[in-house]
Amino acid sequence: MLTNYNEILKDQGVVLLKNVVDSDLMKKVRKKYDELDKTITRTEIEKEKPIIVLWEHVEGETKRLTNFEEYPELWELIVNSIIPKLRKNLTKRTKRLQLMETIIFNKPAEISNTLNWHQDVAYFPVKPNSQIAVWIPFEIATYERGAMNYAIGSNKLGIRASTNLHTREKFENDDREMIPDDPKQNGLDVVCMEMTPDDMIVHDGYTWHYSGPNTVKDHTRKGLSVRFITEEAVFDPRAGQGAAFTQQIDIKPGEILKGAAFPLL
Ligand SMILES: O=C(O)CCC(=O)C(=O)O
């Protein structure tokens, strides 16, 4: 059995780090989220600063946008808790961490839906497409509460098509192979990562994952996802690459992705 986190990430595509998130910082982040959730209505993407996307998994919901000036508690969590733990535990993939975007996925009780199987690299217009994402729940996340599920080892199977995450429809002109409906039928183990808010998952950008609905009454399930590219990359657009940050890119294909919106941390 592998015990080294670098090797687990390389071999399985995802690693769960237990009890690593600073709980006082997390409390502040959660409290501020509740305030922002009531007030943020902005939907346009600012070009010159890193974005934070507030995304509810409810049919018809529009993504809202905030930033780290409005949400400094989240910056503090990323810089003072997440990054040091990443660098301590995953020495091989963390030498260069360039922030691409931060998303808070909210699954309100009983009305949220499934975010279907996908891999993050399919949505990123960058080359090389070397990335890792951190995911941390704001509250306990179990299978019934919409925890993350991973197809173990799928990170080694190459790039797949990007699809509409709610319907699984392929984007127009994307000719890449789809992720199968049920990776278990392709012989992959699927693991549900049940977590508490002091745990953190790190997944490779190629790893297939999905989250189901939150079916537990009166329980919300928010999940923080912070996405980094780990090598210097150039802009390499193609069909279906709809990550929110792509609207911040103002350079020509082949030029290096850099600037205030995508800081090196
Ligand atoms: O929070 C979730 O439910 C989904 C997160 C996710 O799919 C991602 O971070 O890529």
PDB file of C-alpha atoms and ligand atoms in Angstrom:
ATOM      1  CA  MET A   1       0.000   0.000   0.000  1.00  0.00           C
ATOM      2  CA  LEU A   2       1.312   3.471  -0.889  1.00  0.00           C
ATOM      3  CA  THR A   3       1.890   5.769   2.062  1.00  0.00           C
ATOM      4  CA  ASN A   4       3.746   8.677   0.461  1.00  0.00           C
ATOM      5  CA  TYR A   5       1.312  11.409  -0.622  1.00  0.00           C
ATOM      6  CA  ASN A   6       3.361  12.275  -3.749  1.00  0.00           C
ATOM      7  CA  GLU A   7       3.085   8.661  -4.881  1.00  0.00           C
ATOM      8  CA  ILE A   8      -0.621   8.372  -4.040  1.00  0.00           C
ATOM      9  CA  LEU A   9      -1.398  11.492  -6.080  1.00  0.00           C
ATOM     10  CA  LYS A  10       0.634  10.201  -9.021  1.00  0.00           C
ATOM     11  CA  ASP A  11      -0.792   6.692  -8.919  1.00  0.00           C
ATOM     12  CA  GLN A  12      -4.413   7.260  -7.887  1.00  0.00           C
ATOM     13  CA  GLY A  13      -4.989  10.857  -8.977  1.00  0.00           C
ATOM     14  CA  VAL A  14      -6.339  12.000  -5.626  1.00  0.00           C
ATOM     15  CA  VAL A  15      -5.140  12.169  -2.053  1.00  0.00           C
ATOM     16  CA  LEU A  16      -7.039  12.905   1.153  1.00  0.00           C
ATOM     17  CA  LEU A  17      -5.133  14.824   3.839  1.00  0.00           C
ATOM     18  CA  LYS A  18      -6.836  14.493   7.230  1.00  0.00           C
ATOM     19  CA  ASN A  19      -6.869  17.221   9.920  1.00  0.00           C
ATOM     20  CA  VAL A  20      -4.767  19.762   8.074  1.00  0.00           C
ATOM     21  CA  VAL A  21      -6.975  22.848   7.703  1.00  0.00           C
ATOM     22  CA  ASP A  22      -6.692  25.573  10.351  1.00  0.00           C
ATOM     23  CA  SER A  23     -10.068  25.467  12.088  1.00  0.00           C
ATOM     24  CA  ASP A  24     -10.057  29.096  13.327  1.00  0.00           C
ATOM     25  CA  LEU A  25      -9.385  30.376   9.809  1.00  0.00           C
ATOM     26  CA  MET A  26     -12.034  28.032   8.424  1.00  0.00           C
ATOM     27  CA  LYS A  27     -14.586  29.388  10.935  1.00  0.00           C
ATOM     28  CA  LYS A  28     -13.896  32.952   9.735  1.00  0.00           C
ATOM     29  CA  VAL A  29     -14.192  31.864   6.089  1.00  0.00           C
ATOM     30  CA  ARG A  30     -17.533  30.180   6.750  1.00  0.00           C
ATOM     31  CA  LYS A  31     -18.949  33.143   8.639  1.00  0.00           C
ATOM     32  CA  LYS A  32     -17.955  35.582   5.895  1.00  0.00           C
ATOM     33  CA  TYR A  33     -19.420  33.301   3.218  1.00  0.00           C
ATOM     34  CA  ASP A  34     -22.829  33.548   4.871  1.00  0.00           C
ATOM     35  CA  GLU A  35     -22.615  37.364   4.787  1.00  0.00           C
ATOM     36  CA  LEU A  36     -21.417  37.491   1.168  1.00  0.00           C
ATOM     37  CA  ASP A  37     -24.020  34.987   0.052  1.00  0.00           C
ATOM     38  CA  LYS A  38     -26.712  37.486   1.086  1.00  0.00           C
ATOM     39  CA  THR A  39     -25.140  40.475  -0.632  1.00  0.00           C
ATOM     40  CA  ILE A  40     -23.153  39.427  -3.715  1.00  0.00           C
ATOM     41  CA  THR A  41     -25.087  39.809  -6.939  1.00  0.00           C
ATOM     42  CA  ARG A  42     -22.260  40.532  -9.403  1.00  0.00           C
ATOM     43  CA  THR A  43     -22.084  38.240 -12.427  1.00  0.00           C
ATOM     44  CA  GLU A  44     -19.436  39.960 -14.566  1.00  0.00           C
ATOM     45  CA  ILE A  45     -15.833  38.800 -14.451  1.00  0.00           C
ATOM     46  CA  GLU A  46     -13.180  41.308 -13.376  1.00  0.00           C
ATOM     47  CA  LYS A  47     -10.089  41.093 -15.577  1.00  0.00           C
ATOM     48  CA  GLU A  48      -7.255  42.206 -13.335  1.00  0.00           C
ATOM     49  CA  LYS A  49      -7.735  40.210 -10.144  1.00  0.00           C
ATOM     50  CA  PRO A  50      -8.103  36.580  -9.172  1.00  0.00           C
ATOM     51  CA  ILE A  51     -11.757  35.587  -9.169  1.00  0.00           C
ATOM     52  CA  ILE A  52     -13.885  33.730  -6.667  1.00  0.00           C
ATOM     53  CA  VAL A  53     -16.937  32.069  -8.213  1.00  0.00           C
ATOM     54  CA  LEU A  54     -20.018  31.364  -6.100  1.00  0.00           C
ATOM     55  CA  TRP A  55     -21.781  28.480  -7.816  1.00  0.00           C
ATOM     56  CA  GLU A  56     -25.008  26.882  -6.580  1.00  0.00           C
ATOM     57  CA  HIS A  57     -25.747  23.397  -7.877  1.00  0.00           C
ATOM     58  CA  VAL A  58     -29.370  24.189  -8.615  1.00  0.00           C
ATOM     59  CA  GLU A  59     -30.966  24.097 -12.065  1.00  0.00           C
ATOM     60  CA  GLY A  60     -31.065  27.578 -13.633  1.00  0.00           C
ATOM     61  CA  GLU A  61     -28.777  29.231 -11.068  1.00  0.00           C
ATOM     62  CA  THR A  62     -26.405  31.967 -12.326  1.00  0.00           C
ATOM     63  CA  LYS A  63     -22.804  31.975 -11.109  1.00  0.00           C
ATOM     64  CA  ARG A  64     -21.939  35.027  -8.998  1.00  0.00           C
ATOM     65  CA  LEU A  65     -18.490  36.588  -8.685  1.00  0.00           C
ATOM     66  CA  THR A  66     -16.508  38.036  -5.835  1.00  0.00           C
ATOM     67  CA  ASN A  67     -12.804  38.689  -5.177  1.00  0.00           C
ATOM     68  CA  PHE A  68     -10.235  38.562  -2.386  1.00  0.00           C
ATOM     69  CA  GLU A  69     -10.665  42.246  -1.501  1.00  0.00           C
ATOM     70  CA  GLU A  70     -14.204  41.430  -0.494  1.00  0.00           C
ATOM     71  CA  TYR A  71     -13.212  38.082   0.972  1.00  0.00           C
ATOM     72  CA  PRO A  72      -9.773  38.525   2.654  1.00  0.00           C
ATOM     73  CA  GLU A  73     -10.511  35.685   5.083  1.00  0.00           C
ATOM     74  CA  LEU A  74     -10.387  33.278   2.154  1.00  0.00           C
ATOM     75  CA  TRP A  75      -7.056  34.694   0.967  1.00  0.00           C
ATOM     76  CA  GLU A  76      -5.692  34.156   4.474  1.00  0.00           C
ATOM     77  CA  LEU A  77      -6.911  30.550   4.477  1.00  0.00           C
ATOM     78  CA  ILE A  78      -5.305  29.865   1.098  1.00  0.00           C
ATOM     79  CA  VAL A  79      -1.983  31.540   1.831  1.00  0.00           C
ATOM     80  CA  ASN A  80      -1.535  30.665   5.512  1.00  0.00           C
ATOM     81  CA  SER A  81      -3.111  27.222   5.744  1.00  0.00           C
ATOM     82  CA  ILE A  82      -3.737  25.556   2.380  1.00  0.00           C
ATOM     83  CA  ILE A  83      -0.475  26.383   0.596  1.00  0.00           C
ATOM     84  CA  PRO A  84       1.849  25.482   3.520  1.00  0.00           C
ATOM     85  CA  LYS A  85       0.077  22.125   3.952  1.00  0.00           C
ATOM     86  CA  LEU A  86       0.204  21.457   0.234  1.00  0.00           C
ATOM     87  CA  ARG A  87       3.921  22.196   0.099  1.00  0.00           C
ATOM     88  CA  LYS A  88       4.650  20.116   3.186  1.00  0.00           C
ATOM     89  CA  ASN A  89       2.767  17.034   2.004  1.00  0.00           C
ATOM     90  CA  LEU A  90       3.121  17.148  -1.766  1.00  0.00           C
ATOM     91  CA  THR A  91       6.651  18.274  -2.441  1.00  0.00           C
ATOM     92  CA  LYS A  92       6.707  17.048  -6.048  1.00  0.00           C
ATOM     93  CA  ARG A  93       3.751  19.001  -7.458  1.00  0.00           C
ATOM     94  CA  THR A  94       3.977  22.224  -5.485  1.00  0.00           C
ATOM     95  CA  LYS A  95       7.199  23.936  -6.487  1.00  0.00           C
ATOM     96  CA  ARG A  96       5.277  26.284  -8.742  1.00  0.00           C
ATOM     97  CA  LEU A  97       1.675  27.112  -7.834  1.00  0.00           C
ATOM     98  CA  GLN A  98      -0.115  29.598 -10.059  1.00  0.00           C
ATOM     99  CA  LEU A  99      -3.653  30.393  -8.963  1.00  0.00           C
ATOM    100  CA  MET A 100      -6.169  30.117 -11.797  1.00  0.00           C
ATOM    101  CA  GLU A 101      -9.497  30.344 -10.010  1.00  0.00           C
ATOM    102  CA  THR A 102     -11.299  29.721  -6.749  1.00  0.00           C
ATOM    103  CA  ILE A 103     -14.830  28.362  -6.615  1.00  0.00           C
ATOM    104  CA  ILE A 104     -17.268  27.782  -3.776  1.00  0.00           C
ATOM    105  CA  PHE A 105     -19.759  25.115  -4.791  1.00  0.00           C
ATOM    106  CA  ASN A 106     -22.951  25.288  -2.755  1.00  0.00           C
ATOM    107  CA  LYS A 107     -25.417  22.411  -2.596  1.00  0.00           C
ATOM    108  CA  PRO A 108     -28.486  23.571  -0.678  1.00  0.00           C
ATOM    109  CA  ALA A 109     -30.446  20.840   1.119  1.00  0.00           C
ATOM    110  CA  GLU A 110     -32.825  18.727  -0.956  1.00  0.00           C
ATOM    111  CA  ILE A 111     -32.907  20.928  -4.076  1.00  0.00           C
ATOM    112  CA  SER A 112     -29.327  20.559  -5.319  1.00  0.00           C
ATOM    113  CA  ASN A 113     -28.410  18.303  -8.207  1.00  0.00           C
ATOM    114  CA  THR A 114     -25.548  16.122  -9.383  1.00  0.00           C
ATOM    115  CA  LEU A 115     -22.426  17.701 -10.832  1.00  0.00           C
ATOM    116  CA  ASN A 116     -21.624  14.988 -13.342  1.00  0.00           C
ATOM    117  CA  TRP A 117     -18.363  13.168 -14.040  1.00  0.00           C
ATOM    118  CA  HIS A 118     -15.677  15.459 -15.440  1.00  0.00           C
ATOM    119  CA  GLN A 119     -11.961  16.192 -15.356  1.00  0.00           C
ATOM    120  CA  ASP A 120     -10.755  19.746 -14.776  1.00  0.00           C
ATOM    121  CA  VAL A 121      -8.130  19.806 -17.552  1.00  0.00           C
ATOM    122  CA  ALA A 122     -10.860  19.511 -20.205  1.00  0.00           C
ATOM    123  CA  TYR A 123     -12.068  23.010 -19.248  1.00  0.00           C
ATOM    124  CA  PHE A 124      -8.654  24.749 -19.092  1.00  0.00           C
ATOM    125  CA  PRO A 125      -7.204  26.344 -22.282  1.00  0.00           C
ATOM    126  CA  VAL A 126      -3.576  25.923 -21.273  1.00  0.00           C
ATOM    127  CA  LYS A 127      -0.524  24.030 -22.504  1.00  0.00           C
ATOM    128  CA  PRO A 128       1.058  22.174 -20.778  1.00  0.00           C
ATOM    129  CA  ASN A 129      -2.114  21.304 -18.864  1.00  0.00           C
ATOM    130  CA  SER A 130      -0.509  20.458 -15.581  1.00  0.00           C
ATOM    131  CA  GLN A 131      -2.759  21.267 -12.689  1.00  0.00           C
ATOM    132  CA  ILE A 132      -3.879  20.316  -9.225  1.00  0.00           C
ATOM    133  CA  ALA A 133      -6.990  21.316  -7.307  1.00  0.00           C
ATOM    134  CA  VAL A 134      -7.630  21.470  -3.597  1.00  0.00           C
ATOM    135  CA  TRP A 135     -11.136  20.764  -2.292  1.00  0.00           C
ATOM    136  CA  ILE A 136     -12.289  21.428   1.280  1.00  0.00           C
ATOM    137  CA  PRO A 137     -15.853  21.161   2.609  1.00  0.00           C
ATOM    138  CA  PHE A 138     -17.252  23.949   4.798  1.00  0.00           C
ATOM    139  CA  GLU A 139     -19.422  21.414   6.598  1.00  0.00           C
ATOM    140  CA  ILE A 140     -19.335  17.647   7.020  1.00  0.00           C
ATOM    141  CA  ALA A 141     -19.622  15.981   3.603  1.00  0.00           C
ATOM    142  CA  THR A 142     -20.994  12.443   3.364  1.00  0.00           C
ATOM    143  CA  TYR A 143     -22.356  10.533   0.369  1.00  0.00           C
ATOM    144  CA  GLU A 144     -25.926  11.695   1.155  1.00  0.00           C
ATOM    145  CA  ARG A 145     -24.666  15.243   1.642  1.00  0.00           C
ATOM    146  CA  GLY A 146     -23.017  15.520  -1.774  1.00  0.00           C
ATOM    147  CA  ALA A 147     -19.440  14.444  -1.049  1.00  0.00           C
ATOM    148  CA  MET A 148     -16.875  14.178  -3.852  1.00  0.00           C
ATOM    149  CA  ASN A 149     -16.464  10.858  -5.696  1.00  0.00           C
ATOM    150  CA  TYR A 150     -13.333   9.922  -7.639  1.00  0.00           C
ATOM    151  CA  ALA A 151     -12.439   7.310 -10.263  1.00  0.00           C
ATOM    152  CA  ILE A 152      -9.147   6.036  -8.890  1.00  0.00           C
ATOM    153  CA  GLY A 153      -6.304   6.000 -11.419  1.00  0.00           C
ATOM    154  CA  SER A 154      -8.326   7.856 -14.088  1.00  0.00           C
ATOM    155  CA  ASN A 155      -5.602  10.546 -14.066  1.00  0.00           C
ATOM    156  CA  LYS A 156      -3.525   8.177 -16.200  1.00  0.00           C
ATOM    157  CA  LEU A 157      -6.107   7.859 -18.989  1.00  0.00           C
ATOM    158  CA  GLY A 158      -5.542  11.125 -20.853  1.00  0.00           C
ATOM    159  CA  ILE A 159      -7.758  14.019 -21.840  1.00  0.00           C
ATOM    160  CA  ARG A 160     -11.522  13.558 -22.267  1.00  0.00           C
ATOM    161  CA  ALA A 161     -14.378  15.660 -23.634  1.00  0.00           C
ATOM    162  CA  SER A 162     -15.789  18.567 -21.681  1.00  0.00           C
ATOM    163  CA  THR A 163     -19.519  18.294 -21.110  1.00  0.00           C
ATOM    164  CA  ASN A 164     -22.307  20.342 -19.598  1.00  0.00           C
ATOM    165  CA  LEU A 165     -21.855  19.397 -15.939  1.00  0.00           C
ATOM    166  CA  HIS A 166     -25.589  19.298 -15.226  1.00  0.00           C
ATOM    167  CA  THR A 167     -26.776  17.370 -18.294  1.00  0.00           C
ATOM    168  CA  ARG A 168     -23.628  15.517 -19.452  1.00  0.00           C
ATOM    169  CA  GLU A 169     -24.184  16.885 -22.969  1.00  0.00           C
ATOM    170  CA  LYS A 170     -20.971  17.284 -24.951  1.00  0.00           C
ATOM    171  CA  PHE A 171     -20.029  20.820 -25.978  1.00  0.00           C
ATOM    172  CA  GLU A 172     -20.332  21.579 -29.660  1.00  0.00           C
ATOM    173  CA  ASN A 173     -17.167  20.812 -31.671  1.00  0.00           C
ATOM    174  CA  ASP A 174     -15.555  18.865 -28.856  1.00  0.00           C
ATOM    175  CA  ASP A 175     -14.457  15.660 -30.534  1.00  0.00           C
ATOM    176  CA  ARG A 176     -12.695  14.122 -27.558  1.00  0.00           C
ATOM    177  CA  GLU A 177     -13.833  10.829 -26.030  1.00  0.00           C
ATOM    178  CA  MET A 178     -16.419  11.069 -23.223  1.00  0.00           C
ATOM    179  CA  ILE A 179     -15.868   9.920 -19.661  1.00  0.00           C
ATOM    180  CA  PRO A 180     -18.080   6.806 -19.352  1.00  0.00           C
ATOM    181  CA  ASP A 181     -21.405   7.011 -17.452  1.00  0.00           C
ATOM    182  CA  ASP A 182     -20.092   4.572 -14.901  1.00  0.00           C
ATOM    183  CA  PRO A 183     -16.289   4.289 -14.648  1.00  0.00           C
ATOM    184  CA  LYS A 184     -16.745   1.159 -12.509  1.00  0.00           C
ATOM    185  CA  GLN A 185     -17.756  -0.639 -15.692  1.00  0.00           C
ATOM    186  CA  ASN A 186     -14.350   0.273 -17.113  1.00  0.00           C
ATOM    187  CA  GLY A 187     -12.738  -1.481 -14.176  1.00  0.00           C
ATOM    188  CA  LEU A 188     -11.971   1.636 -12.124  1.00  0.00           C
ATOM    189  CA  ASP A 189     -12.683   1.838  -8.406  1.00  0.00           C
ATOM    190  CA  VAL A 190     -14.907   4.745  -7.465  1.00  0.00           C
ATOM    191  CA  VAL A 191     -14.326   6.158  -3.993  1.00  0.00           C
ATOM    192  CA  CYS A 192     -16.583   8.553  -2.103  1.00  0.00           C
ATOM    193  CA  MET A 193     -14.455  10.918   0.008  1.00  0.00           C
ATOM    194  CA  GLU A 194     -16.387  11.529   3.200  1.00  0.00           C
ATOM    195  CA  MET A 195     -14.835  14.503   4.968  1.00  0.00           C
ATOM    196  CA  THR A 196     -14.974  17.045   7.776  1.00  0.00           C
ATOM    197  CA  PRO A 197     -13.970  20.719   7.310  1.00  0.00           C
ATOM    198  CA  ASP A 198     -10.453  20.170   8.613  1.00  0.00           C
ATOM    199  CA  ASP A 199      -9.739  17.695   5.796  1.00  0.00           C
ATOM    200  CA  MET A 200      -8.464  18.569   2.360  1.00  0.00           C
ATOM    201  CA  ILE A 201      -8.475  16.636  -0.899  1.00  0.00           C
ATOM    202  CA  VAL A 202      -5.890  17.273  -3.578  1.00  0.00           C
ATOM    203  CA  HIS A 203      -6.653  15.938  -7.041  1.00  0.00           C
ATOM    204  CA  ASP A 204      -4.770  15.927 -10.297  1.00  0.00           C
ATOM    205  CA  GLY A 205      -6.424  17.906 -13.108  1.00  0.00           C
ATOM    206  CA  TYR A 206      -6.857  14.691 -15.131  1.00  0.00           C
ATOM    207  CA  THR A 207      -8.726  12.754 -12.427  1.00  0.00           C
ATOM    208  CA  TRP A 208     -12.429  12.068 -13.115  1.00  0.00           C
ATOM    209  CA  HIS A 209     -14.760  13.169 -10.334  1.00  0.00           C
ATOM    210  CA  TYR A 210     -18.397  14.004  -9.605  1.00  0.00           C
ATOM    211  CA  SER A 211     -20.570  15.022  -6.661  1.00  0.00           C
ATOM    212  CA  GLY A 212     -24.135  13.890  -6.048  1.00  0.00           C
ATOM    213  CA  PRO A 213     -27.042  15.889  -4.635  1.00  0.00           C
ATOM    214  CA  ASN A 214     -27.261  16.908  -0.991  1.00  0.00           C
ATOM    215  CA  THR A 215     -30.360  15.022   0.156  1.00  0.00           C
ATOM    216  CA  VAL A 216     -30.153  15.760   3.880  1.00  0.00           C
ATOM    217  CA  LYS A 217     -32.808  18.110   5.260  1.00  0.00           C
ATOM    218  CA  ASP A 218     -31.560  21.400   6.762  1.00  0.00           C
ATOM    219  CA  HIS A 219     -27.934  20.645   5.845  1.00  0.00           C
ATOM    220  CA  THR A 220     -26.059  22.840   3.368  1.00  0.00           C
ATOM    221  CA  ARG A 221     -22.923  21.543   1.716  1.00  0.00           C
ATOM    222  CA  LYS A 222     -20.415  24.075   0.519  1.00  0.00           C
ATOM    223  CA  GLY A 223     -17.130  23.020  -1.021  1.00  0.00           C
ATOM    224  CA  LEU A 224     -14.107  25.225  -1.638  1.00  0.00           C
ATOM    225  CA  SER A 225     -12.104  24.416  -4.741  1.00  0.00           C
ATOM    226  CA  VAL A 226      -8.796  26.187  -5.410  1.00  0.00           C
ATOM    227  CA  ARG A 227      -7.187  25.494  -8.767  1.00  0.00           C
ATOM    228  CA  PHE A 228      -3.519  25.838  -9.583  1.00  0.00           C
ATOM    229  CA  ILE A 229      -1.402  25.207 -12.635  1.00  0.00           C
ATOM    230  CA  THR A 230       1.943  23.768 -11.674  1.00  0.00           C
ATOM    231  CA  GLU A 231       4.030  24.604 -14.750  1.00  0.00           C
ATOM    232  CA  GLU A 232       4.384  27.764 -16.787  1.00  0.00           C
ATOM    233  CA  ALA A 233       1.773  27.470 -19.530  1.00  0.00           C
ATOM    234  CA  VAL A 234       0.688  29.209 -22.715  1.00  0.00           C
ATOM    235  CA  PHE A 235      -2.835  30.042 -23.831  1.00  0.00           C
ATOM    236  CA  ASP A 236      -4.132  27.149 -25.953  1.00  0.00           C
ATOM    237  CA  PRO A 237      -7.853  27.607 -26.651  1.00  0.00           C
ATOM    238  CA  ARG A 238     -10.155  24.961 -28.134  1.00  0.00           C
ATOM    239  CA  ALA A 239     -13.854  24.057 -28.058  1.00  0.00           C
ATOM    240  CA  GLY A 240     -15.507  23.388 -24.707  1.00  0.00           C
ATOM    241  CA  GLN A 241     -13.023  25.108 -22.415  1.00  0.00           C
ATOM    242  CA  GLY A 242     -15.493  27.090 -20.374  1.00  0.00           C
ATOM    243  CA  ALA A 243     -13.782  27.618 -16.994  1.00  0.00           C
ATOM    244  CA  ALA A 244     -14.804  31.065 -15.688  1.00  0.00           C
ATOM    245  CA  PHE A 245     -11.239  32.412 -15.679  1.00  0.00           C
ATOM    246  CA  THR A 246     -10.978  31.983 -19.474  1.00  0.00           C
ATOM    247  CA  GLN A 247     -12.893  35.268 -19.728  1.00  0.00           C
ATOM    248  CA  GLN A 248      -9.974  37.001 -18.004  1.00  0.00           C
ATOM    249  CA  ILE A 249      -7.516  35.992 -20.714  1.00  0.00           C
ATOM    250  CA  ASP A 250      -6.543  38.828 -23.021  1.00  0.00           C
ATOM    251  CA  ILE A 251      -3.558  37.319 -24.825  1.00  0.00           C
ATOM    252  CA  LYS A 252      -3.069  35.519 -28.116  1.00  0.00           C
ATOM    253  CA  PRO A 253      -2.789  31.734 -28.417  1.00  0.00           C
ATOM    254  CA  GLY A 254       0.792  30.680 -27.712  1.00  0.00           C
ATOM    255  CA  GLU A 255       1.501  33.569 -25.300  1.00  0.00           C
ATOM    256  CA  ILE A 256       2.381  32.877 -21.665  1.00  0.00           C
ATOM    257  CA  LEU A 257      -0.426  33.078 -19.141  1.00  0.00           C
ATOM    258  CA  LYS A 258       0.572  35.551 -16.442  1.00  0.00           C
ATOM    259  CA  GLY A 259      -0.515  38.725 -14.716  1.00  0.00           C
ATOM    260  CA  ALA A 260      -2.453  39.982 -11.733  1.00  0.00           C
ATOM    261  CA  ALA A 261      -5.420  37.659 -12.277  1.00  0.00           C
ATOM    262  CA  PHE A 262      -3.185  34.572 -12.092  1.00  0.00           C
ATOM    263  CA  PRO A 263      -0.667  35.136  -9.273  1.00  0.00           C
ATOM    264  CA  LEU A 264       2.192  32.828  -8.372  1.00  0.00           C
ATOM    265  CA  LEU A 265       1.776  31.850  -4.739  1.00  0.00           C
TER     266      LEU A 265
HETATM  267  O1  LIG B   1     -18.020  20.807  -4.939  1.00  0.00           O
HETATM  268  C1  LIG B   1     -18.478  20.025  -5.767  1.00  0.00           C
HETATM  269  O2  LIG B   1     -19.510  19.415  -5.539  1.00  0.00           O
HETATM  270  C2  LIG B   1     -17.822  19.793  -7.089  1.00  0.00           C
HETATM  271  C3  LIG B   1     -16.421  20.276  -7.164  1.00  0.00           C
HETATM  272  C4  LIG B   1     -15.747  19.934  -8.440  1.00  0.00           C
HETATM  273  O3  LIG B   1     -16.217  19.189  -9.237  1.00  0.00           O
HETATM  274  C5  LIG B   1     -14.464  20.516  -8.737  1.00  0.00           C
HETATM  275  O4  LIG B   1     -13.869  21.168  -7.869  1.00  0.00           O
HETATM  276  O5  LIG B   1     -13.982  20.331  -9.888  1.00  0.00           O
END
